Structure formats: structure tokens, C-alpha cells
mmCIF file of C-alpha atoms in Angstrom:
data_model
loop_
_atom_site.group_PDB
_atom_site.id
_atom_site.type_symbol
_atom_site.label_atom_id
_atom_site.label_comp_id
_atom_site.label_asym_id
_atom_site.label_seq_id
_atom_site.Cartn_x
_atom_site.Cartn_y
_atom_site.Cartn_z
ATOM 1 C CA MET G 1 0.000 0.000 0.000
ATOM 2 C CA ASP G 2 0.964 3.645 -0.428
ATOM 3 C CA ALA G 3 -0.603 6.975 0.477
ATOM 4 C CA LEU G 4 -2.787 7.128 -2.657
ATOM 5 C CA ALA G 5 -3.898 3.491 -2.374
ATOM 6 C CA ASP G 6 -4.842 3.941 1.281
ATOM 7 C CA LEU G 7 -6.839 7.107 0.603
ATOM 8 C CA LEU G 8 -8.624 5.660 -2.427
ATOM 9 C CA ASP G 9 -9.399 2.520 -0.439
ATOM 10 C CA GLY G 10 -11.086 4.758 2.114
ATOM 11 C CA ILE G 11 -13.698 5.848 -0.436
ATOM 12 C CA ARG G 12 -16.163 3.104 -1.277
ATOM 13 C CA ALA G 13 -19.481 3.617 -3.025
ATOM 14 C CA ARG G 14 -22.508 2.193 -1.231
ATOM 15 C CA GLY G 15 -25.842 2.835 -2.909
ATOM 16 C CA ALA G 16 -24.347 5.262 -5.458
ATOM 17 C CA LEU G 17 -26.809 7.456 -7.330
ATOM 18 C CA PHE G 18 -26.641 7.070 -11.105
ATOM 19 C CA SER G 19 -28.653 8.715 -13.861
ATOM 20 C CA ARG G 20 -28.707 9.257 -17.618
ATOM 21 C CA SER G 21 -30.015 12.640 -18.741
ATOM 22 C CA ILE G 22 -30.911 12.854 -22.443
ATOM 23 C CA MET G 23 -31.632 16.402 -23.561
ATOM 24 C CA GLU G 24 -32.201 18.754 -26.435
ATOM 25 C CA PRO G 25 -30.307 22.094 -26.180
ATOM 26 C CA PRO G 26 -30.747 24.494 -24.581
ATOM 27 C CA TRP G 27 -30.683 22.760 -21.208
ATOM 28 C CA SER G 28 -29.101 23.296 -17.805
ATOM 29 C CA LEU G 29 -28.975 20.873 -14.864
ATOM 30 C CA CYS G 30 -28.052 22.160 -11.426
ATOM 31 C CA PHE G 31 -26.589 19.515 -9.083
ATOM 32 C CA ASP G 32 -27.602 20.638 -5.611
ATOM 33 C CA HIS G 33 -27.674 17.324 -3.739
ATOM 34 C CA SER G 34 -24.740 18.276 -1.475
ATOM 35 C CA LEU G 35 -23.051 14.900 -1.962
ATOM 36 C CA PRO G 36 -19.272 15.177 -1.581
ATOM 37 C CA LEU G 37 -18.285 13.491 -4.831
ATOM 38 C CA SER G 38 -19.728 13.149 -8.332
ATOM 39 C CA LEU G 39 -18.390 11.827 -11.625
ATOM 40 C CA ILE G 40 -19.968 12.958 -14.884
ATOM 41 C CA THR G 41 -19.274 12.313 -18.554
ATOM 42 C CA MET G 42 -20.845 13.184 -21.874
ATOM 43 C CA VAL G 43 -21.740 9.966 -23.679
ATOM 44 C CA ARG G 44 -22.786 12.021 -26.696
ATOM 45 C CA GLY G 45 -23.044 15.714 -27.409
ATOM 46 C CA ARG G 46 -21.208 18.289 -25.337
ATOM 47 C CA SER G 47 -21.755 20.564 -22.369
ATOM 48 C CA TRP G 48 -20.107 23.031 -20.010
ATOM 49 C CA ILE G 49 -19.535 22.731 -16.284
ATOM 50 C CA VAL G 50 -20.485 26.035 -14.720
ATOM 51 C CA PRO G 51 -19.069 26.240 -11.169
ATOM 52 C CA GLU G 52 -20.296 28.724 -8.594
ATOM 53 C CA ARG G 53 -17.015 30.568 -9.049
ATOM 54 C CA GLY G 54 -14.826 30.714 -12.116
ATOM 55 C CA GLU G 55 -15.254 30.301 -15.848
ATOM 56 C CA PRO G 56 -17.266 27.513 -17.545
ATOM 57 C CA ILE G 57 -15.287 24.366 -18.357
ATOM 58 C CA ALA G 58 -15.993 22.551 -21.630
ATOM 59 C CA LEU G 59 -16.907 18.859 -21.450
ATOM 60 C CA ALA G 60 -16.593 16.941 -24.736
ATOM 61 C CA VAL G 61 -17.657 13.383 -25.521
ATOM 62 C CA GLY G 62 -15.750 10.912 -23.351
ATOM 63 C CA ASP G 63 -14.259 13.505 -20.979
ATOM 64 C CA ILE G 64 -14.701 12.591 -17.317
ATOM 65 C CA ALA G 65 -15.187 15.285 -14.697
ATOM 66 C CA VAL G 66 -14.950 14.900 -10.940
ATOM 67 C CA LEU G 67 -17.025 17.413 -8.979
ATOM 68 C CA ARG G 68 -16.240 17.938 -5.309
ATOM 69 C CA GLY G 69 -19.110 18.983 -3.075
ATOM 70 C CA PRO G 70 -20.799 20.376 -1.219
ATOM 71 C CA ALA G 71 -20.544 23.201 -3.752
ATOM 72 C CA VAL G 72 -23.418 23.496 -6.230
ATOM 73 C CA HIS G 73 -22.439 22.639 -9.813
ATOM 74 C CA THR G 74 -24.299 23.309 -13.033
ATOM 75 C CA VAL G 75 -23.870 21.383 -16.285
ATOM 76 C CA ALA G 76 -25.378 23.089 -19.325
ATOM 77 C CA ASN G 77 -25.491 23.407 -23.090
ATOM 78 C CA PRO G 78 -24.899 26.209 -23.888
ATOM 79 C CA ALA G 79 -23.061 27.463 -20.808
ATOM 80 C CA ASP G 80 -25.497 30.347 -20.282
ATOM 81 C CA ALA G 81 -28.685 28.291 -20.679
ATOM 82 C CA ALA G 82 -31.449 28.923 -18.154
ATOM 83 C CA THR G 83 -31.882 26.242 -15.487
ATOM 84 C CA THR G 84 -34.230 23.516 -16.689
ATOM 85 C CA GLY G 85 -33.878 21.221 -13.676
ATOM 86 C CA THR G 86 -32.231 20.891 -10.278
ATOM 87 C CA VAL G 87 -31.040 17.492 -9.077
ATOM 88 C CA LEU G 88 -31.573 16.982 -5.351
ATOM 89 C CA SER G 89 -30.762 14.151 -2.957
ATOM 90 C CA GLY G 90 -32.295 10.761 -3.694
ATOM 91 C CA LEU G 91 -32.383 11.541 -7.432
ATOM 92 C CA GLY G 92 -35.241 13.932 -6.846
ATOM 93 C CA CYS G 93 -35.446 16.610 -9.536
ATOM 94 C CA VAL G 94 -37.388 19.858 -9.550
ATOM 95 C CA GLY G 95 -38.088 22.330 -12.321
ATOM 96 C CA PRO G 96 -37.273 26.055 -12.453
ATOM 97 C CA ASP G 97 -40.376 26.800 -10.372
ATOM 98 C CA GLY G 98 -39.301 24.409 -7.603
ATOM 99 C CA ALA G 99 -42.050 21.911 -8.380
ATOM 100 C CA ARG G 100 -41.113 18.249 -8.695
ATOM 101 C CA LEU G 101 -40.770 17.221 -12.334
ATOM 102 C CA ASN G 102 -43.501 14.833 -13.400
ATOM 103 C CA GLU G 103 -43.211 11.325 -14.800
ATOM 104 C CA ASP G 104 -43.308 12.575 -18.386
ATOM 105 C CA ILE G 105 -39.531 12.984 -18.301
ATOM 106 C CA VAL G 106 -38.868 9.371 -17.198
ATOM 107 C CA LEU G 107 -37.565 7.487 -20.229
ATOM 108 C CA GLY G 108 -36.511 4.274 -18.514
ATOM 109 C CA VAL G 109 -34.478 2.916 -15.642
ATOM 110 C CA ARG G 110 -32.388 5.809 -14.221
ATOM 111 C CA THR G 111 -33.016 7.663 -17.484
ATOM 112 C CA TYR G 112 -34.581 11.119 -17.773
ATOM 113 C CA GLY G 113 -35.315 13.564 -20.558
ATOM 114 C CA HIS G 114 -37.866 14.167 -23.275
ATOM 115 C CA SER G 115 -36.612 11.850 -26.028
ATOM 116 C CA LEU G 116 -34.195 8.938 -26.293
ATOM 117 C CA ASP G 117 -33.028 10.439 -29.582
ATOM 118 C CA ALA G 118 -32.023 13.834 -28.130
ATOM 119 C CA PRO G 119 -28.448 14.808 -29.084
ATOM 120 C CA ASP G 120 -26.966 15.291 -25.585
ATOM 121 C CA LEU G 121 -26.580 12.361 -23.164
ATOM 122 C CA LEU G 122 -25.061 13.099 -19.762
ATOM 123 C CA LEU G 123 -24.131 10.246 -17.437
ATOM 124 C CA SER G 124 -23.673 11.066 -13.760
ATOM 125 C CA GLY G 125 -22.778 9.075 -10.666
ATOM 126 C CA SER G 126 -22.719 10.531 -7.170
ATOM 127 C CA TYR G 127 -22.142 9.099 -3.717
ATOM 128 C CA ASP G 128 -21.492 10.050 -0.168
ATOM 129 C CA VAL G 129 -18.015 9.973 1.315
ATOM 130 C CA THR G 130 -17.802 9.099 4.971
ATOM 131 C CA GLY G 131 -14.848 8.754 7.266
ATOM 132 C CA GLU G 132 -11.666 10.649 7.928
ATOM 133 C CA VAL G 133 -9.620 8.778 5.305
ATOM 134 C CA GLY G 134 -12.081 9.673 2.543
ATOM 135 C CA ARG G 135 -12.209 13.313 3.581
ATOM 136 C CA ARG G 136 -8.415 13.420 3.560
ATOM 137 C CA LEU G 137 -8.482 12.531 -0.152
ATOM 138 C CA LEU G 138 -11.260 15.013 -0.932
ATOM 139 C CA SER G 139 -9.227 17.809 0.620
ATOM 140 C CA ALA G 140 -6.537 17.151 -1.998
ATOM 141 C CA LEU G 141 -8.903 17.635 -4.949
ATOM 142 C CA PRO G 142 -9.914 20.836 -6.719
ATOM 143 C CA GLU G 143 -13.605 21.741 -6.873
ATOM 144 C CA VAL G 144 -13.719 20.599 -10.510
ATOM 145 C CA LEU G 145 -11.255 18.494 -12.461
ATOM 146 C CA VAL G 146 -11.576 17.165 -15.999
ATOM 147 C CA VAL G 147 -9.666 14.285 -17.569
ATOM 148 C CA PRO G 148 -9.919 14.380 -21.397
ATOM 149 C CA ALA G 149 -11.330 11.452 -23.338
ATOM 150 C CA ASP G 150 -7.991 10.380 -24.800
ATOM 151 C CA ALA G 151 -6.716 9.713 -21.268
ATOM 152 C CA CYS G 152 -9.878 7.942 -20.034
ATOM 153 C CA HIS G 153 -10.868 4.294 -20.155
ATOM 154 C CA ASP G 154 -13.599 3.969 -22.790
ATOM 155 C CA PRO G 155 -14.565 0.343 -21.974
ATOM 156 C CA LEU G 156 -15.249 1.322 -18.356
ATOM 157 C CA THR G 157 -17.578 4.165 -19.364
ATOM 158 C CA GLU G 158 -19.382 1.860 -21.789
ATOM 159 C CA MET G 159 -19.863 -0.725 -19.037
ATOM 160 C CA ILE G 160 -21.413 1.890 -16.751
ATOM 161 C CA VAL G 161 -23.725 3.158 -19.497
ATOM 162 C CA ASN G 162 -24.952 -0.372 -20.225
ATOM 163 C CA GLU G 163 -25.424 -1.212 -16.553
ATOM 164 C CA VAL G 164 -27.277 2.000 -15.696
ATOM 165 C CA SER G 165 -29.925 1.466 -18.355
ATOM 166 C CA CYS G 166 -31.033 -1.989 -17.185
ATOM 167 C CA GLN G 167 -32.316 -3.489 -13.958
ATOM 168 C CA VAL G 168 -31.106 -6.912 -12.845
ATOM 169 C CA PRO G 169 -30.472 -8.560 -9.438
ATOM 170 C CA GLY G 170 -27.349 -7.327 -7.676
ATOM 171 C CA GLN G 171 -27.048 -4.364 -9.999
ATOM 172 C CA GLN G 172 -26.432 -1.731 -7.322
ATOM 173 C CA VAL G 173 -23.328 -3.556 -6.124
ATOM 174 C CA VAL G 174 -22.020 -3.724 -9.700
ATOM 175 C CA LEU G 175 -22.668 -0.012 -10.207
ATOM 176 C CA ASP G 176 -20.962 0.839 -6.923
ATOM 177 C CA ARG G 177 -17.835 -1.087 -7.871
ATOM 178 C CA LEU G 178 -17.781 0.398 -11.370
ATOM 179 C CA LEU G 179 -17.974 3.891 -9.886
ATOM 180 C CA ASP G 180 -15.126 3.073 -7.503
ATOM 181 C CA LEU G 181 -13.009 1.853 -10.400
ATOM 182 C CA ALA G 182 -13.850 4.932 -12.480
ATOM 183 C CA LEU G 183 -12.841 7.197 -9.593
ATOM 184 C CA VAL G 184 -9.549 5.394 -8.974
ATOM 185 C CA THR G 185 -8.471 5.429 -12.618
ATOM 186 C CA THR G 186 -9.608 9.022 -13.163
ATOM 187 C CA LEU G 187 -7.797 10.428 -10.127
ATOM 188 C CA ARG G 188 -4.630 8.473 -10.812
ATOM 189 C CA THR G 189 -4.630 9.847 -14.353
ATOM 190 C CA TRP G 190 -5.393 13.379 -13.140
ATOM 191 C CA PHE G 191 -2.585 13.526 -10.595
ATOM 192 C CA ASP G 192 -0.078 12.707 -13.339
ATOM 193 C CA ARG G 193 -1.313 15.376 -15.746
ATOM 194 C CA PRO G 194 0.715 18.615 -16.182
ATOM 195 C CA GLU G 195 -2.236 20.867 -15.312
ATOM 196 C CA ALA G 196 -2.834 19.112 -11.998
ATOM 197 C CA ASP G 197 -1.568 20.418 -8.688
ATOM 198 C CA PRO G 198 -1.059 17.124 -6.831
ATOM 199 C CA PRO G 199 -0.745 17.093 -3.044
ATOM 200 C CA ALA G 200 2.712 16.861 -1.529
ATOM 201 C CA TRP G 201 2.263 13.251 -0.417
ATOM 202 C CA TYR G 202 1.529 12.194 -4.013
ATOM 203 C CA THR G 203 4.571 13.948 -5.436
ATOM 204 C CA ALA G 204 6.704 12.507 -2.649
ATOM 205 C CA LEU G 205 5.769 8.958 -3.657
ATOM 206 C CA GLY G 206 8.081 9.359 -6.655
ATOM 207 C CA ASP G 207 11.088 10.167 -4.500
ATOM 208 C CA PRO G 208 13.235 7.044 -3.914
ATOM 209 C CA VAL G 209 13.837 7.842 -0.255
ATOM 210 C CA VAL G 210 10.694 9.621 0.914
ATOM 211 C CA GLY G 211 8.460 7.393 -1.198
ATOM 212 C CA ALA G 212 9.973 4.326 0.463
ATOM 213 C CA ALA G 213 9.355 5.828 3.903
ATOM 214 C CA LEU G 214 5.727 6.607 3.049
ATOM 215 C CA ARG G 215 5.130 3.095 1.782
ATOM 216 C CA ALA G 216 6.672 1.635 4.927
ATOM 217 C CA MET G 217 4.389 3.718 7.158
ATOM 218 C CA HIS G 218 1.274 2.890 5.141
ATOM 219 C CA ASN G 219 2.139 -0.799 4.887
ATOM 220 C CA ARG G 220 2.719 -1.098 8.649
ATOM 221 C CA PRO G 221 1.186 1.773 10.607
ATOM 222 C CA ASP G 222 1.243 -0.534 13.641
ATOM 223 C CA ALA G 223 5.024 -0.980 13.548
ATOM 224 C CA ALA G 224 7.159 0.695 16.199
ATOM 225 C CA TRP G 225 8.635 3.150 13.723
ATOM 226 C CA THR G 226 11.310 5.639 14.649
ATOM 227 C CA VAL G 227 13.193 8.003 12.380
ATOM 228 C CA ALA G 228 16.190 5.702 12.753
ATOM 229 C CA GLY G 229 14.118 2.633 11.828
ATOM 230 C CA LEU G 230 12.605 4.313 8.788
ATOM 231 C CA ALA G 231 16.002 5.592 7.682
ATOM 232 C CA GLU G 232 17.459 2.096 7.940
ATOM 233 C CA ALA G 233 14.550 0.681 5.901
ATOM 234 C CA CYS G 234 15.212 3.337 3.237
ATOM 235 C CA GLY G 235 18.970 2.834 3.253
ATOM 236 C CA VAL G 236 19.874 6.395 4.282
ATOM 237 C CA SER G 237 20.927 8.268 7.388
ATOM 238 C CA ARG G 238 18.485 9.712 9.911
ATOM 239 C CA ALA G 239 19.513 13.222 8.944
ATOM 240 C CA THR G 240 18.947 12.591 5.236
ATOM 241 C CA LEU G 241 15.484 11.095 5.764
ATOM 242 C CA ALA G 242 14.390 13.838 8.152
ATOM 243 C CA ARG G 243 15.658 16.569 5.819
ATOM 244 C CA ASP G 244 14.200 15.159 2.593
ATOM 245 C CA PHE G 245 10.885 14.122 4.145
ATOM 246 C CA THR G 246 10.287 17.518 5.714
ATOM 247 C CA ALA G 247 11.310 19.330 2.532
ATOM 248 C CA LEU G 248 8.847 17.385 0.357
ATOM 249 C CA LEU G 249 5.886 17.062 2.719
ATOM 250 C CA GLY G 250 6.320 20.108 4.926
ATOM 251 C CA THR G 251 6.161 18.006 8.071
ATOM 252 C CA PRO G 252 8.638 15.658 9.865
ATOM 253 C CA PRO G 253 8.259 11.877 9.440
ATOM 254 C CA MET G 254 6.949 11.204 12.941
ATOM 255 C CA THR G 255 4.405 14.022 12.713
ATOM 256 C CA TYR G 256 3.086 12.593 9.444
ATOM 257 C CA LEU G 257 2.924 9.113 10.961
ATOM 258 C CA THR G 258 1.029 10.361 14.019
ATOM 259 C CA GLU G 259 -1.530 12.193 11.884
ATOM 260 C CA TRP G 260 -2.052 9.124 9.688
ATOM 261 C CA ARG G 261 -2.432 6.815 12.698
ATOM 262 C CA ILE G 262 -4.993 9.139 14.268
ATOM 263 C CA THR G 263 -6.903 9.330 10.966
ATOM 264 C CA LEU G 264 -7.081 5.529 10.842
ATOM 265 C CA ALA G 265 -8.092 5.355 14.484
ATOM 266 C CA ALA G 266 -10.849 7.925 13.976
ATOM 267 C CA ASP G 267 -12.491 5.769 11.307
ATOM 268 C CA LEU G 268 -12.090 2.569 13.318
ATOM 269 C CA LEU G 269 -13.724 4.234 16.313
ATOM 270 C CA ARG G 270 -16.771 5.210 14.252
ATOM 271 C CA ASP G 271 -17.002 2.118 12.019
ATOM 272 C CA THR G 272 -16.212 -0.761 14.404
ATOM 273 C CA GLU G 273 -17.056 -1.870 17.918
ATOM 274 C CA GLU G 274 -13.465 -2.690 18.789
ATOM 275 C CA THR G 275 -12.200 -1.455 22.123
ATOM 276 C CA VAL G 276 -9.984 1.598 22.252
ATOM 277 C CA GLY G 277 -7.139 -0.668 23.354
ATOM 278 C CA ALA G 278 -7.570 -2.978 20.349
ATOM 279 C CA ILE G 279 -7.688 -0.016 17.974
ATOM 280 C CA ALA G 280 -4.607 1.446 19.644
ATOM 281 C CA ARG G 281 -2.606 -1.671 18.871
ATOM 282 C CA ARG G 282 -3.852 -1.751 15.270
ATOM 283 C CA VAL G 283 -2.535 1.752 14.606
ATOM 284 C CA GLY G 284 0.771 1.537 16.445
ATOM 285 C CA TYR G 285 0.124 2.519 20.077
ATOM 286 C CA ALA G 286 0.943 0.336 23.048
ATOM 287 C CA ASP G 287 -2.400 0.734 24.795
ATOM 288 C CA ALA G 288 -5.550 2.829 25.111
ATOM 289 C CA PHE G 289 -3.816 5.430 27.268
ATOM 290 C CA ALA G 290 -1.144 6.110 24.656
ATOM 291 C CA LEU G 291 -3.733 6.415 21.881
ATOM 292 C CA SER G 292 -5.957 8.660 23.995
ATOM 293 C CA ALA G 293 -3.079 11.035 24.730
ATOM 294 C CA ALA G 294 -2.106 11.272 21.046
ATOM 295 C CA PHE G 295 -5.713 11.500 19.854
ATOM 296 C CA LYS G 296 -6.531 14.362 22.216
ATOM 297 C CA ARG G 297 -3.319 16.182 21.299
ATOM 298 C CA VAL G 298 -4.093 15.982 17.571
ATOM 299 C CA ARG G 299 -7.916 16.207 17.556
ATOM 300 C CA GLY G 300 -8.671 18.065 20.766
ATOM 301 C CA LEU G 301 -10.988 15.359 22.126
ATOM 302 C CA THR G 302 -10.694 11.820 23.439
ATOM 303 C CA PRO G 303 -11.291 8.685 21.375
ATOM 304 C CA THR G 304 -14.411 7.945 23.424
ATOM 305 C CA ALA G 305 -15.824 11.412 22.748
ATOM 306 C CA HIS G 306 -15.089 11.003 19.042
ATOM 307 C CA ARG G 307 -16.834 7.612 19.006
ATOM 308 C CA ARG G 308 -19.930 9.182 20.540
ATOM 309 C CA GLY G 309 -19.985 11.674 17.695
ATOM 310 C CA GLY G 310 -18.665 14.595 19.693
ATOM 311 C CA SER G 311 -16.845 17.558 18.227
ATOM 312 C CA ILE G 312 -14.062 19.712 19.595
ATOM 313 C CA ARG G 313 -16.559 22.531 20.128
ATOM 314 C CA GLU G 314 -18.837 20.242 22.180
ATOM 315 C CA VAL G 315 -15.972 19.069 24.340
ATOM 316 C CA GLN G 316 -14.871 22.660 24.975
ATOM 317 C CA ALA G 317 -18.433 23.685 25.839
ATOM 318 C CA ALA G 318 -18.722 20.862 28.375
ATOM 319 C CA HIS G 319 -15.819 22.357 30.333
ATOM 320 C CA LEU G 320 -17.162 25.917 30.458
#
């Protein structure tokens, strides 16, 4: 495992929302469902992504765009078209007057529009992102990113299109996994593109020394790592590792490791019923007391308070 693999593994679609929108220009769909992550592509025709801030971004056939919420995004053709529909949570859709669109626009399973022969076909998939690991990846993404068709995986898009338009047993699981795969391949391609501004941890993966240290930490977060131990695993001196690591990531190796361990622990506390002591050992702490001290230092609240759904503000208020 490495930093990217761990973060991508932390985002898994469960009950992803998919739809095909088939439209005749002019049209404009506003995505206001507040979900943290959406992937869209033009199967035919073209459109423009109109963010709340900034200039419209062209979307040609086969391009894949990743939209990071909770910002509202509009997809339109032409870019200045009046809003014809707003997509809300649960695939609900309302018209310009706020009234729910009637069944006349339903053309089939997960398919909406006024004619199957309309020139523009937009495919969209959106899902929630829960957990600290998933949010850590989202924080590294721009509000909108577009990977051009010549860098995308056409067979994968075709598989999603075919799966969305039918209804068979187990289909939601298939769609969820296809969306996961589309996200992984799209982001990996994006981070390597010249126009991208990849996070420091991604760039550092290409460094022979720092990349090796990152992989060691992510492979074994439970190991009793020290700067000396990491340096030995990387085949360099302590001073070299500390200098290069801090230069590339802006934080010392042990600080990075602590933050990653606490991120893992935060998700385990919310997603499992394991004891704090068991979680502590899984993420590299000797016992519950050691994890609690580190967790409170980094997050401002105890593991137990985090498990109950508390926030730093709530903990502070309780002591006033």
C-alpha cells in the first residue's frame, strides 16, 4: 500500500446514485444534492460545467469530470442556458419553479429527458463519502477536475452506461464497484497530468527515499517506527530522511505518521465496535492510554468522545 492506495481505499461507493439525462439544447442541470463526490461524462453531445465561481469548463464526448461537493455545480449546453432542472438528494429533480418534475420525463431505468433520440446524453454518478480517510483525499482535490477522453478508459464508461440502463439482481453492487473503479483510474490519471496540482504526499511517492518511507508507514502503521528505523529501511541516514521528508511534505516523518495513525483510528472508532485498546494496537500505540493522549493532542478530544460523535466545540463547551 501507499498513500494514494490507502486514501482511495477509504472511499467506497454504497448505494451510489446514477442517472442518464438525455436532452435537447438548450438545457441546464443544477446539481444541488450536497453529496461530496460526483463523476460525470458526456456519452454524446457536449456541455459546459459552470461552477459557482470561475469560468465555464468545456466537457466533450468521453471527458470525465470529478465534482467535489458540497458546492453546487451546473452542467449546461450552452453554458449560459437557463436552469431547466435541479437534481436533489435521492435523485429527486425539480423544475425552475421548484415543483417536482412529473413522470413525463422518465424514459426508462435511471433515465430522464424528453426523447431517447435527443443529441446530448449526460451520465452522472454521485455518492457520499464518509470517514476521515475519505475526507483526507477530498481535501486534496480541486472543486472541478476534468480528464480528457484520450486519457480515459472507454470500456469502463461503456460498461457503466450499459449497466445503468437496465435493472437486474445485484445491480447496485455492480454499479458501486464500477464507480469506484472509475474514480480510482480518473484520479490516478489526473494527478499525473501537467495541469494538476497534486498534493505533496503524491509527489513525494516518486522520490526514492521519501516514497519508500511513506510506503513503509502505510504498509505497517502498527510498527514501532522511529526516524532511525525508517532511515534504515530506506537505506539512508536519519539526517537525510528527516531533511528530505520535511522538505517534500512540509512536516517531519513522525508528525506525518502520528496524523495518519490518528486518521485511521478515527475511522475505526466510528465504524467498528473494537475497544480503544484494540484499535490502539492496530494503529501503532501500546495501549488505550497512549492512543488517547495522542488522539486528544491531535484532535482536541478523546477517542471515546469522538466515538460518541462529539466535536471539539462540544468538548470545549462541556468544560465551560
